XYZ file of C-alpha atoms in Angstrom:
786
model
C -13.195 33.453 -34.200
C -11.596 30.678 -32.358
C -8.784 30.506 -34.845
C -8.246 34.163 -33.951
C -8.357 33.394 -30.242
C -5.668 30.884 -30.448
C -3.556 33.143 -32.620
C -3.707 35.882 -30.130
C -2.967 33.281 -27.378
C 0.068 32.104 -29.189
C 1.364 35.698 -29.540
C 0.884 36.370 -25.737
C 2.795 33.350 -25.104
C 5.680 34.364 -27.306
C 5.448 37.823 -25.822
C 5.857 36.567 -21.987
C 7.931 33.657 -22.583
C 8.988 33.355 -18.852
C 5.517 33.472 -17.428
C 4.231 31.118 -20.065
C 7.006 28.490 -19.187
C 6.103 28.563 -15.520
C 2.303 28.177 -16.415
C 3.003 25.259 -18.877
C 5.788 23.513 -16.908
C 3.803 23.940 -13.562
C 0.547 22.698 -15.194
C 2.440 19.977 -16.927
C 4.053 18.479 -13.847
C 0.706 18.746 -11.901
C -1.187 17.109 -14.783
C 1.526 14.232 -14.902
C 1.196 13.682 -11.183
C -2.525 13.484 -11.297
C -2.575 11.283 -14.400
C -0.113 8.793 -12.754
C -2.158 8.642 -9.573
C -5.454 8.370 -11.474
C -4.037 5.298 -13.376
C -2.885 3.752 -10.064
C -6.541 4.493 -8.416
C -8.430 3.015 -11.506
C -6.330 -0.078 -10.999
C -6.995 -0.253 -7.520
C -10.679 0.230 -7.914
C -10.766 -2.431 -10.579
C -9.336 -5.231 -8.176
C -11.720 -8.354 -8.495
C -14.545 -6.193 -9.917
C -14.122 -7.718 -13.572
C -15.605 -11.037 -12.858
C -18.912 -11.517 -14.611
C -21.059 -12.088 -11.537
C -18.900 -9.727 -9.252
C -22.141 -8.291 -7.759
C -23.088 -11.604 -6.658
C -19.939 -12.934 -5.342
C -19.292 -12.606 -1.485
C -16.435 -13.661 0.877
C -17.343 -15.274 4.283
C -16.342 -13.411 7.356
C -17.318 -14.037 10.989
C -17.399 -11.900 14.199
C -16.802 -13.118 17.840
C -17.114 -11.408 21.076
C -14.170 -11.759 23.305
C -13.445 -9.913 26.417
C -15.963 -7.139 25.415
C -14.277 -6.678 22.012
C -15.528 -7.977 18.615
C -12.891 -9.808 16.685
C -13.465 -10.289 12.840
C -11.829 -12.968 10.508
C -12.413 -14.553 7.281
C -11.324 -18.232 7.790
C -13.541 -20.994 8.195
C -13.730 -24.888 8.810
C -13.825 -27.538 6.127
C -17.340 -28.538 6.388
C -18.443 -24.981 6.417
C -18.898 -24.367 2.711
C -20.814 -27.664 2.036
C -23.057 -27.136 4.950
C -23.723 -23.624 3.592
C -24.745 -24.646 0.262
C -26.991 -27.336 1.443
C -28.902 -25.319 3.996
C -29.343 -22.068 2.015
C -31.198 -22.176 -1.258
C -29.943 -18.664 -2.066
C -26.254 -19.939 -2.336
C -25.741 -21.060 -5.987
C -21.992 -22.033 -5.524
C -19.430 -22.160 -3.019
C -15.523 -22.431 -2.868
C -12.791 -22.965 -0.255
C -9.306 -21.972 -0.817
C -6.040 -22.708 1.183
C -3.370 -20.167 1.784
C -0.223 -22.271 2.241
C 3.394 -21.736 1.376
C 4.516 -22.292 -2.079
C 4.534 -25.889 -3.387
C 7.175 -27.708 -5.135
C 6.416 -28.684 -8.756
C 8.356 -31.535 -10.532
C 8.367 -32.787 -13.997
C 11.382 -34.845 -14.681
C 14.498 -32.831 -13.878
C 12.448 -29.595 -14.003
C 11.286 -28.471 -10.417
C 10.609 -25.250 -8.938
C 8.115 -23.768 -6.261
C 4.747 -22.012 -7.250
C 2.056 -20.326 -5.350
C -0.605 -23.141 -5.208
C -3.982 -23.546 -3.404
C -6.436 -26.402 -2.820
C -9.860 -25.549 -3.960
C -13.171 -26.649 -4.909
C -14.613 -26.779 -8.611
C -16.914 -24.120 -7.668
C -13.954 -21.589 -7.765
C -14.070 -21.520 -11.502
C -17.799 -21.273 -11.499
C -17.688 -18.284 -9.261
C -14.684 -16.311 -10.624
C -14.124 -15.417 -14.349
C -10.753 -16.730 -15.127
C -10.269 -17.608 -18.782
C -9.683 -21.343 -19.541
C -7.141 -21.952 -22.411
C -7.203 -25.720 -22.630
C -9.460 -28.374 -20.718
C -12.204 -27.402 -18.286
C -11.075 -26.422 -14.886
C -14.588 -26.936 -13.343
C -14.480 -30.696 -14.561
C -10.960 -30.870 -13.699
C -11.314 -30.079 -9.960
C -14.193 -32.506 -9.466
C -11.648 -35.381 -9.429
C -8.792 -35.558 -6.772
C -6.233 -36.572 -9.202
C -6.317 -33.644 -11.367
C -4.275 -30.163 -11.396
C -5.043 -26.929 -13.175
C -2.019 -24.724 -14.324
C -1.770 -21.220 -15.332
C -0.181 -20.539 -18.790
C 3.167 -19.488 -17.670
C 3.661 -22.420 -15.157
C 2.496 -24.902 -18.013
C 5.019 -23.030 -20.342
C 7.768 -23.582 -17.685
C 6.870 -27.179 -17.121
C 6.284 -28.407 -20.587
C 7.482 -25.697 -22.967
C 5.381 -25.363 -26.028
C 3.723 -28.933 -25.997
C 0.363 -29.420 -24.710
C 0.205 -30.030 -20.987
C -3.099 -31.633 -20.880
C -3.014 -35.108 -19.534
C 0.681 -34.720 -18.454
C 1.783 -35.720 -14.988
C 3.014 -33.199 -12.305
C 4.357 -34.156 -9.042
C 3.490 -31.840 -6.129
C 5.844 -31.725 -3.012
C 7.381 -34.853 -4.126
C 4.418 -36.842 -2.755
C 1.509 -36.452 -5.160
C 1.089 -37.187 -8.837
C -1.575 -34.990 -10.747
C -2.726 -34.971 -14.153
C -3.087 -31.668 -15.868
C -6.844 -31.327 -16.499
C -6.923 -27.784 -17.703
C -4.847 -24.726 -18.445
C -6.064 -21.179 -17.573
C -4.784 -17.799 -18.646
C -2.448 -16.214 -16.124
C -4.563 -14.413 -13.536
C -4.815 -10.600 -14.456
C -2.908 -8.185 -12.249
C -6.158 -6.741 -10.797
C -6.986 -9.717 -8.886
C -6.304 -10.376 -5.116
C -5.517 -14.120 -5.715
C -1.798 -14.743 -6.259
C -2.339 -18.493 -7.311
C -0.678 -20.040 -10.316
C -1.655 -23.632 -9.380
C -4.906 -24.955 -8.441
C -5.263 -28.486 -6.643
C -8.541 -30.178 -5.936
C -9.898 -29.799 -2.536
C -11.203 -33.308 -2.811
C -7.432 -34.480 -2.597
C -6.991 -32.729 1.015
C -10.324 -34.677 1.983
C -8.965 -38.021 0.589
C -5.743 -37.549 2.616
C -7.666 -36.948 5.893
C -6.288 -33.428 6.155
C -9.788 -31.594 5.968
C -11.219 -32.579 9.359
C -14.919 -31.993 10.283
C -14.117 -29.880 13.395
C -15.798 -26.598 13.266
C -13.157 -24.957 15.593
C -10.456 -25.547 12.891
C -10.401 -22.348 10.701
C -8.096 -22.878 8.151
C -9.732 -22.109 4.824
C -11.197 -19.096 3.205
C -14.794 -19.599 1.802
C -16.431 -17.633 -1.083
C -20.094 -17.868 -2.248
C -22.049 -17.123 -5.228
C -25.576 -15.948 -4.420
C -28.326 -16.332 -7.008
C -29.829 -13.423 -8.917
C -32.874 -13.055 -6.693
C -31.081 -13.173 -3.495
C -30.943 -10.011 -1.305
C -27.657 -9.537 0.498
C -28.850 -7.713 3.521
C -31.740 -10.204 3.907
C -29.414 -13.113 3.482
C -27.183 -11.806 6.178
C -29.821 -11.840 8.734
C -30.707 -15.304 8.090
C -27.100 -16.357 7.832
C -25.927 -14.668 11.268
C -26.257 -17.821 13.441
C -25.041 -20.300 10.875
C -21.985 -21.453 12.992
C -23.796 -21.675 16.266
C -26.534 -23.758 14.662
C -24.094 -26.204 13.149
C -21.710 -26.602 16.124
C -21.195 -26.165 19.792
C -19.255 -22.904 19.410
C -20.913 -19.892 20.777
C -20.840 -16.128 20.286
C -19.947 -16.343 16.697
C -21.979 -14.449 13.904
C -21.560 -15.008 10.220
C -22.060 -12.572 7.495
C -21.041 -12.251 3.804
C -18.921 -9.447 2.500
C -19.044 -8.270 -1.125
C -15.968 -9.350 -3.287
C -16.137 -5.936 -4.956
C -15.442 -4.345 -1.718
C -13.011 -6.783 -0.352
C -9.821 -5.276 -1.584
C -10.599 -1.717 -0.469
C -12.651 -2.098 2.772
C -11.207 -5.230 4.545
C -10.385 -3.192 7.731
C -12.937 -4.022 10.526
C -13.351 -2.531 13.936
C -16.029 -3.854 16.356
C -17.389 -6.115 13.692
C -18.118 -3.476 10.988
C -16.053 -2.453 7.969
C -14.399 1.012 8.682
C -12.166 1.212 5.493
C -8.712 -0.259 4.642
C -6.813 0.587 1.538
C -9.336 2.882 0.275
C -8.064 5.444 2.791
C -4.777 5.374 1.220
C -6.334 5.677 -2.340
C -8.488 8.608 -1.093
C -5.611 10.341 0.427
C -3.383 10.282 -2.740
C -6.330 11.023 -4.893
C -6.800 14.090 -2.875
C -3.025 14.882 -2.787
C -2.864 14.401 -6.538
C -5.860 16.975 -7.157
C -4.112 19.331 -4.726
C -0.839 19.279 -6.684
C -2.923 20.120 -9.838
C -4.627 22.867 -8.031
C -1.342 24.447 -7.018
C -0.290 24.548 -10.617
C -3.533 26.081 -11.488
C -2.958 28.724 -8.729
C 0.281 29.643 -10.438
C -1.627 30.336 -13.670
C -4.189 32.513 -11.841
C -1.567 34.408 -10.021
C 0.626 35.103 -12.824
C -2.437 36.014 -15.123
C -3.654 38.459 -12.594
C -0.264 39.790 -11.944
C -0.006 40.740 -15.731
C -3.253 42.597 -15.509
C -1.674 45.874 -15.713
C 0.028 45.025 -19.052
C -3.228 43.583 -20.460
C -5.695 46.140 -19.001
C -5.020 48.559 -21.761
C -5.612 45.749 -24.370
C -8.985 44.996 -22.774
C -9.792 48.640 -22.711
C -8.930 49.148 -26.470
C -10.891 46.051 -27.352
C -13.949 47.330 -25.540
C -13.602 50.766 -26.991
C -13.507 48.894 -30.422
C -16.802 47.232 -29.679
C -15.682 43.957 -28.177
C -18.101 42.690 -25.766
C -17.732 40.978 -22.396
C -18.446 37.515 -23.536
C -15.980 37.939 -26.431
C -13.166 38.789 -24.183
C -14.103 35.939 -21.683
C -13.926 33.582 -24.576
C -10.455 34.975 -25.628
C -9.037 34.506 -22.257
C -10.582 30.984 -21.789
C -9.108 30.087 -25.262
C -5.723 31.190 -24.161
C -5.976 29.041 -20.764
C -7.249 26.178 -22.808
C -4.394 26.543 -25.261
C -1.908 26.447 -22.390
C -3.614 23.620 -20.820
C -3.285 21.657 -24.090
C 0.418 22.513 -24.216
C 0.893 21.606 -20.698
C -0.921 18.384 -21.207
C 1.484 17.259 -24.174
C 4.321 17.854 -21.580
C 2.471 15.778 -19.014
C 1.964 13.038 -21.443
C 5.783 13.049 -22.220
C 6.604 12.935 -18.327
C 4.152 10.144 -17.880
C 5.507 8.101 -20.767
C 9.113 8.677 -19.441
C 8.437 7.982 -15.811
C 5.577 5.127 -15.931
C 8.055 2.187 -15.824
C 9.740 3.832 -12.732
C 6.177 4.575 -11.316
C 5.105 1.064 -11.597
C 8.002 -0.128 -9.355
C 7.188 2.765 -6.939
C 3.691 1.537 -6.445
C 4.897 -2.244 -6.690
C 2.185 -3.147 -9.287
C 2.115 -3.983 -12.995
C -0.330 -1.119 -14.043
C -1.826 -1.386 -17.619
C -0.389 1.102 -20.200
C -3.055 3.654 -20.447
C -1.907 4.963 -23.962
C -3.192 1.781 -25.508
C -6.781 2.313 -24.055
C -9.222 4.231 -26.231
C -10.964 5.527 -23.215
C -7.944 7.329 -21.805
C -7.795 9.731 -24.804
C -11.485 10.615 -24.545
C -10.964 11.314 -20.812
C -7.825 13.341 -21.814
C -9.749 15.546 -23.984
C -12.472 16.476 -21.184
C -9.307 16.709 -18.887
C -7.602 19.477 -20.871
C -10.824 21.352 -21.335
C -11.919 21.272 -17.771
C -8.511 22.215 -16.374
C -8.213 25.000 -18.768
C -11.528 26.388 -18.062
C -11.001 26.108 -14.230
C -7.586 27.499 -14.211
C -8.537 30.364 -16.655
C -12.001 31.347 -15.315
C -11.008 33.818 -12.589
C -8.454 35.557 -14.798
C -10.910 35.774 -17.782
C -13.792 37.182 -15.704
C -11.413 39.521 -13.834
C -9.657 41.144 -16.890
C -12.985 41.080 -19.051
C -14.664 43.187 -16.290
C -12.227 46.172 -16.648
C -13.903 49.260 -17.602
C -12.096 51.411 -20.342
C -12.417 54.658 -18.052
C -10.811 52.973 -15.153
C -7.974 51.409 -17.248
C -6.774 54.513 -18.745
C -7.146 56.397 -15.515
C -5.061 53.539 -13.747
C -7.795 53.222 -11.195
C -8.137 49.525 -11.236
C -8.533 47.531 -7.887
C -7.475 44.177 -7.367
C -7.767 44.202 -3.574
C -10.656 42.476 -1.813
C -12.936 44.048 0.789
C -10.868 42.223 3.529
C -7.623 44.044 2.456
C -6.230 40.953 1.040
C -5.328 40.571 -2.618
C -6.638 37.367 -4.095
C -3.076 36.618 -5.135
C -1.788 36.733 -1.633
C -4.437 34.333 -0.508
C -3.570 31.851 -3.132
C 0.121 32.022 -2.252
C -0.568 31.492 1.280
C -2.843 28.394 0.341
C 0.065 27.100 -1.739
C 2.713 27.119 0.996
C 0.175 25.975 3.691
C -0.100 22.887 1.529
C 3.704 22.623 1.160
C 4.112 23.046 4.862
C 1.374 20.346 5.529
C 2.990 17.887 3.083
C 6.559 18.266 4.323
C 5.626 17.916 8.026
C 3.413 14.581 7.063
C 6.508 13.194 5.355
C 8.632 13.624 8.375
C 5.974 12.208 10.626
C 5.515 9.177 8.229
C 9.372 8.742 8.302
C 9.470 9.036 12.041
C 6.740 6.349 12.368
C 8.661 4.072 10.008
C 11.973 4.488 11.886
C 10.249 4.097 15.162
C 8.712 0.592 14.136
C 11.826 -0.375 12.111
C 14.001 0.193 15.240
C 11.571 -1.662 17.592
C 12.979 -4.597 19.629
C 11.693 -7.745 17.994
C 12.839 -9.881 20.785
C 14.991 -12.003 18.512
C 17.828 -11.605 16.169
C 16.706 -11.624 12.576
C 20.121 -11.289 11.061
C 22.337 -14.152 9.694
C 19.248 -16.393 9.718
C 17.491 -18.241 6.916
C 14.696 -20.842 6.733
C 13.773 -23.334 4.100
C 10.598 -25.526 3.609
C 10.676 -29.065 4.615
C 10.007 -31.442 1.711
C 9.101 -35.071 1.820
C 12.906 -35.836 1.312
C 13.929 -33.803 4.350
C 11.365 -35.395 6.434
C 12.855 -38.830 5.665
C 16.360 -37.451 6.498
C 15.496 -34.991 9.123
C 17.970 -36.178 11.828
C 20.768 -36.736 9.125
C 20.336 -33.216 7.609
C 20.282 -31.583 11.099
C 23.600 -33.278 12.187
C 25.078 -32.431 8.717
C 24.347 -28.714 8.907
C 25.464 -28.515 12.750
C 28.756 -30.303 11.579
C 29.521 -27.029 9.328
C 31.661 -24.458 11.142
C 29.611 -21.598 9.650
C 26.373 -22.946 11.038
C 25.633 -21.689 14.671
C 22.389 -23.273 15.459
C 19.639 -25.465 13.532
C 15.968 -25.830 14.484
C 12.762 -27.218 12.835
C 9.632 -25.226 13.286
C 5.903 -25.578 12.444
C 5.885 -21.906 10.863
C 8.721 -19.602 9.690
C 10.089 -16.926 12.103
C 8.092 -14.329 10.209
C 4.409 -15.777 10.485
C 2.132 -17.376 12.902
C 0.240 -20.186 11.140
C -1.923 -21.086 14.190
C -3.862 -19.648 17.179
C -6.617 -20.607 19.419
C -8.982 -19.326 22.178
C -9.606 -22.814 23.619
C -6.425 -23.403 25.639
C -7.245 -24.425 29.387
C -5.020 -24.124 32.426
C -5.588 -24.233 36.221
C -7.270 -21.362 37.622
C -8.629 -20.218 34.272
C -11.968 -18.599 34.224
C -14.284 -20.582 31.904
C -15.570 -17.243 30.342
C -12.033 -16.028 29.774
C -11.067 -16.982 26.052
C -7.931 -15.159 25.097
C -6.422 -15.688 21.715
C -2.985 -17.397 21.908
C -0.721 -17.869 18.999
C 0.806 -21.246 18.528
C 4.161 -22.391 17.217
C 6.157 -25.483 17.340
C 9.840 -26.662 17.382
C 11.955 -29.689 18.195
C 14.962 -28.173 19.698
C 17.248 -25.063 20.027
C 14.681 -22.425 18.940
C 15.872 -19.909 21.433
C 19.413 -19.866 20.402
C 18.478 -20.170 16.623
C 15.960 -17.418 16.782
C 18.343 -15.314 19.089
C 15.607 -14.770 21.762
C 16.257 -13.931 25.393
C 15.583 -16.756 27.908
C 14.122 -15.193 31.049
C 13.416 -18.306 33.025
C 13.791 -22.205 32.717
C 15.321 -23.732 29.608
C 14.619 -24.290 25.859
C 12.738 -27.195 24.260
C 15.050 -29.986 23.128
C 13.496 -33.279 22.222
C 16.791 -34.984 21.536
C 17.984 -34.430 25.250
C 14.624 -34.579 26.854
C 12.291 -37.317 25.346
C 9.390 -35.710 27.227
C 9.983 -32.358 25.581
C 7.358 -33.376 22.713
C 5.055 -32.285 25.318
C 6.809 -29.236 26.687
C 6.302 -25.502 25.909
C 7.869 -22.214 26.171
C 5.906 -19.043 26.398
C 6.599 -15.304 26.041
C 6.022 -12.623 28.721
C 2.615 -11.734 27.167
C 1.326 -15.219 27.531
C 2.359 -15.454 31.079
C 0.470 -12.158 31.764
C -2.711 -13.495 29.951
C -2.502 -16.766 31.747
C -1.958 -15.094 35.003
C 0.844 -17.269 36.198
C 3.126 -15.865 39.014
C 5.526 -18.900 38.443
C 4.953 -20.323 35.082
C 7.595 -23.117 35.012
C 5.904 -26.344 35.627
C 2.528 -25.173 34.851
C 0.336 -27.319 32.564
C -1.660 -25.808 29.592
C -4.188 -27.941 27.657
C -4.674 -27.357 23.871
C -7.003 -29.782 22.181
C -6.205 -33.223 23.241
C -2.541 -32.473 24.537
C -1.234 -31.221 27.822
C 1.864 -29.325 27.655
C 4.195 -28.388 30.479
C 5.856 -25.042 30.527
C 9.763 -25.307 30.736
C 10.779 -21.938 29.705
C 9.727 -18.386 29.433
C 11.296 -15.904 26.792
C 11.183 -12.137 26.452
C 8.293 -10.972 24.170
C 9.206 -11.434 20.618
C 7.417 -10.269 17.474
C 6.741 -12.740 14.558
C 4.136 -11.008 12.470
C 3.366 -7.290 12.000
C 5.725 -4.945 13.765
C 2.919 -2.353 13.830
C 0.680 -4.337 16.099
C 0.923 -5.131 19.871
C 2.812 -8.189 21.194
C 0.921 -11.184 20.970
C 0.774 -14.085 23.454
C 2.803 -16.879 22.249
C 3.160 -20.523 23.158
C 5.886 -22.547 21.461
C 5.156 -26.405 21.725
C 6.943 -29.529 21.244
C 6.499 -31.307 17.858
C 3.133 -32.556 18.053
C 2.250 -30.887 14.713
C 4.268 -31.276 11.489
C 7.417 -29.026 11.563
C 7.352 -27.474 8.063
C 10.442 -25.366 8.041
C 14.098 -25.584 9.241
C 15.734 -22.653 10.559
C 19.454 -22.127 10.124
C 21.509 -19.643 12.009
C 25.057 -18.662 10.719
C 28.058 -17.648 12.671
C 28.253 -13.864 12.699
C 31.698 -13.717 10.973
C 30.556 -16.206 8.383
C 31.122 -15.475 4.601
C 27.463 -15.825 3.061
C 28.507 -16.928 -0.264
C 30.722 -19.513 0.949
C 28.339 -20.439 3.735
C 25.343 -20.886 1.707
C 27.260 -23.036 -1.031
C 28.425 -25.329 1.844
C 24.861 -25.502 3.296
C 23.494 -26.172 -0.278
C 25.958 -29.185 -0.634
C 24.471 -30.759 2.555
C 20.790 -30.171 1.155
C 21.621 -31.668 -2.020
C 22.726 -34.764 -0.158
C 19.618 -35.225 1.804
C 17.294 -33.405 -0.341
C 18.348 -34.181 -3.889
C 15.200 -33.876 -5.812
C 14.450 -30.238 -4.682
C 16.002 -26.858 -5.250
C 17.802 -25.096 -2.392
C 15.032 -22.344 -1.797
C 16.099 -20.522 1.234
C 14.848 -17.133 2.400
C 16.470 -14.653 4.677
C 14.344 -13.755 7.948
C 15.558 -10.165 7.972
C 14.388 -9.737 4.263
C 11.076 -11.432 4.866
C 10.695 -8.968 7.877
C 11.641 -5.953 5.727
C 8.712 -6.967 3.433
C 6.142 -6.054 6.041
C 7.250 -2.359 5.685
C 6.500 -2.315 1.941
C 3.120 -0.739 2.252
C 4.239 2.149 4.540
C 7.443 2.586 2.488
C 5.436 2.977 -0.464
C 3.123 5.521 1.353
C 6.432 7.183 2.450
C 7.824 7.344 -0.927
C 4.618 8.559 -2.642
C 4.123 11.168 0.040
C 7.763 12.548 -0.575
C 7.419 12.497 -4.330
C 4.113 14.569 -3.996
C 5.616 16.960 -1.460
C 8.579 17.556 -3.772
C 6.318 18.310 -6.594
C 4.070 20.658 -4.639
C 7.183 22.434 -3.422
C 8.498 22.702 -7.081
C 5.328 24.074 -8.383
C 4.921 26.455 -5.598
C 8.302 27.839 -5.930
C 7.955 28.246 -9.622
C 4.723 30.475 -9.110
C 6.656 32.354 -6.444
C 9.500 33.010 -8.704
C 7.282 34.245 -11.327
C 5.505 36.674 -8.916
C 8.867 37.878 -7.560
C 9.948 38.321 -11.119
C 6.900 40.582 -11.867
C 7.030 42.539 -8.771
C 10.822 43.205 -9.511
C 9.846 44.323 -12.925
C 6.935 46.383 -11.700
C 9.080 48.098 -9.039
C 12.368 48.636 -10.925
C 11.887 52.425 -11.048
C 11.119 52.686 -7.334
C 14.244 50.538 -6.727
C 16.361 52.813 -8.855
C 15.192 55.897 -7.017
C 15.939 53.988 -3.766
C 19.576 53.212 -4.875
C 19.934 56.806 -6.036
C 19.103 57.940 -2.602
C 21.536 55.485 -1.001
C 19.793 52.369 -0.358
C 22.009 49.226 -0.299
C 21.528 45.972 -2.437
C 20.698 44.429 1.065
C 17.865 46.642 1.692
C 16.476 46.253 -1.782
C 16.460 42.264 -1.289
C 14.734 42.906 2.172
C 12.111 45.088 0.554
C 10.998 42.482 -2.046
C 11.423 39.497 -0.014
C 9.642 40.883 3.114
C 6.376 40.671 1.239
C 6.676 37.003 0.350
C 8.245 36.154 3.833
C 5.126 37.498 5.624
C 3.029 35.353 3.355
C 4.972 32.289 3.839
C 5.038 32.671 7.654
C 1.284 32.814 7.610
C 1.398 29.513 5.660
C 3.411 27.848 8.253
C 1.050 29.042 10.988
C -1.859 27.660 9.186
C -0.174 24.314 8.049
C 1.055 23.338 11.600
C -2.353 22.775 13.353
C -3.683 21.213 10.010
C -0.792 18.594 10.048
C -1.203 18.029 13.868
C -5.026 17.330 13.290
C -4.653 14.737 10.463
C -1.543 12.925 11.227
C -2.634 12.361 15.059
C -5.558 10.682 13.616
C -3.199 8.608 11.075
C -0.897 7.585 13.971
C -3.831 6.269 16.036
C -4.370 3.666 13.418
C -1.023 2.019 14.661
C -1.137 0.041 17.885
C 2.677 0.531 18.057
C 3.221 4.261 17.345
C 5.565 7.228 17.810
C 4.553 10.721 19.038
C 4.726 13.944 17.238
C 7.672 16.046 18.254
C 7.113 19.825 17.968
C 10.629 20.115 16.790
C 9.754 18.840 13.426
C 7.383 21.804 12.971
C 10.058 24.195 13.714
C 12.306 22.606 11.248
C 9.486 22.470 8.598
C 8.737 26.284 9.113
C 12.401 26.901 8.769
C 12.883 24.867 5.779
C 10.058 26.417 3.890
C 11.148 29.941 4.812
C 14.382 29.174 3.493
C 13.180 27.725 0.361
C 10.935 30.751 -0.200
C 13.789 33.107 0.507
C 16.199 31.362 -1.832
C 13.401 31.507 -4.507
C 12.625 35.114 -4.130
C 16.148 36.382 -3.421
C 17.520 35.437 -6.977
C 15.158 38.000 -8.448
C 15.606 40.381 -5.530
C 19.325 40.380 -5.987
C 19.127 40.782 -9.735
C 16.670 43.967 -9.263
C 19.058 45.344 -6.757
C 22.022 45.059 -9.263
C 20.400 47.068 -11.966
C 22.148 50.335 -12.908
C 19.654 52.965 -11.846
C 20.934 55.112 -14.841
C 19.703 52.458 -17.235
C 16.178 52.496 -15.636
C 15.780 56.453 -14.975
C 17.310 57.641 -18.173
C 13.751 58.003 -19.867
C 12.783 60.298 -17.154
């Protein structure tokens, strides 16, 4: 029986090649899109869930109430983790990690930068990363050992064993390789390739015991009998009971949820990346549904042609169940054919898609479960797409069929086919509008005044050699005609490395604890960064010896501190008192999507870890960088010239939003193509069905234009209704989306006019091709049989 079903299905496909092509191509594109997104979604859902004890691993987070608002962060002081393990028997193991800039590794003449962290030996007891040689747990119990990933060991030592070999870090510390681990998988949030013992920080005196120094992330493994909720109740006052800090509550957050739900509001997790995953998961399903709608519409459109087939089969004794089975077999066969097309599309586009999402996704074709799921996927898609046509056609009564009395219109006066077309184009209108709003938000933020000039500006990490030759390097660079300004800073001009709520100044309310970002410099930062000086002067320790205790602040900091005349005001930070000597226009160092932060730039009481170099605007980059590299090679001979452009680093902050925009644009295009394919098929069917009517009209004097208008008007009405439905839907969802940004654009009503016009134009162009073709047919050819 099933063999006969598929034979009939193949004959019907061959008889209606055009409709079959639209069905197969539409379903194939929809399936390919949904497969790609599902691969990406599966990858995102697997991040850090592969660890053996992932259900017992937690990250430490903390809440603090400031000016009536709850702030949440995941950084802790150095003594936090040991005290936590000592005071709570439920805590089986703890580990701290640092998140510093890349560290320079050197073995002989071979040197390069890698992502490194200082961590406790408990890190490898908590997380399931595979050891290839040595024992990373034992290695990190000693301050003189280092753990390398396989790829780093290969770069340093080639094919020879790395165990016991010496690696110099940052030109100041020698470590013996205690273990080599397999490269961390793509589906982990940890970027590290080198692991250094936290005990080394403690031995160097860099890990102080001050509970207000939040510099490390802490992870904990609870024992098998611990209850997470009960533990958090006991753990809430951990910080306040171990320090003199107030209004801080501590809690553990599951590592399994950290990647997806790390967005906090008022101390509670409210989502995060899961929102984008859900959105694109829904969009991929919608694209597949649009393709299925084409199948339903074109199948029901051909009901007139197949009604007599149904009638004859029923007269010949076929039951309703047999007819349903036949039509479902046809739809499953088409779904199978479409899936083969989808697999071809996926295999060809997979490398490009990995680049689009910015992740090294696993190849699904090598995983057995993929093919098992595929079989279910084909069957379910075929059944869902074919159910309505199958039950509709199998319900026809022979008497009604041969009297041409079939009804396909609903009780509300709408054909189901019209409702589905409206739904298709309402989705297209919504997606096109969303793409424009996302692009508007991107342009709005990208064009935001940063308060500094990010062009012609590079920065380079300060190594030990540079620290020894700090002044000589600075003078050597300033002597180059291509170099406009040079400044040493605590952090790069693309990040804030430190902030505090503990600053004090005259007239400050003791209960008022605003969070103020901290930066550091030696001289010329205003000119180097291209900031706008509003009052006072820049810091310059070479011209003013006292400037090591001077500061410049931005406008937001002046507002927060409540100074009418900030110049000369003294601000205390930790054990130091800084005198404000300058005020600059607000500038943005971190996320351009957030509000401006209050920032105080201080004299060099902290280590200055970066050198910022501004080139003259007319400078030739290739020659300029070559000459700067020559100066670096002179004063920093043992380290590579590893510079970064500030504008490129700033551009990376838009990567996530740009990916969202590109993915949205991709699925909008696919939705539009699929919907237009369906519209083209329906227009072809209607033109064919009404060809005699069109011929009679032409004989009676109707023009080609009137024929085109006749056929197009039916679809134009439906698309116009889609526009009316799609606009408020877009407004509702995108207004909520824009609310997630502190700095955001507004929705311009003009874009809806453009969206409506574009959608109508696309629909008219799609339909008009068939309408014109119908209008050009010679009436004599159509009516000769009459």
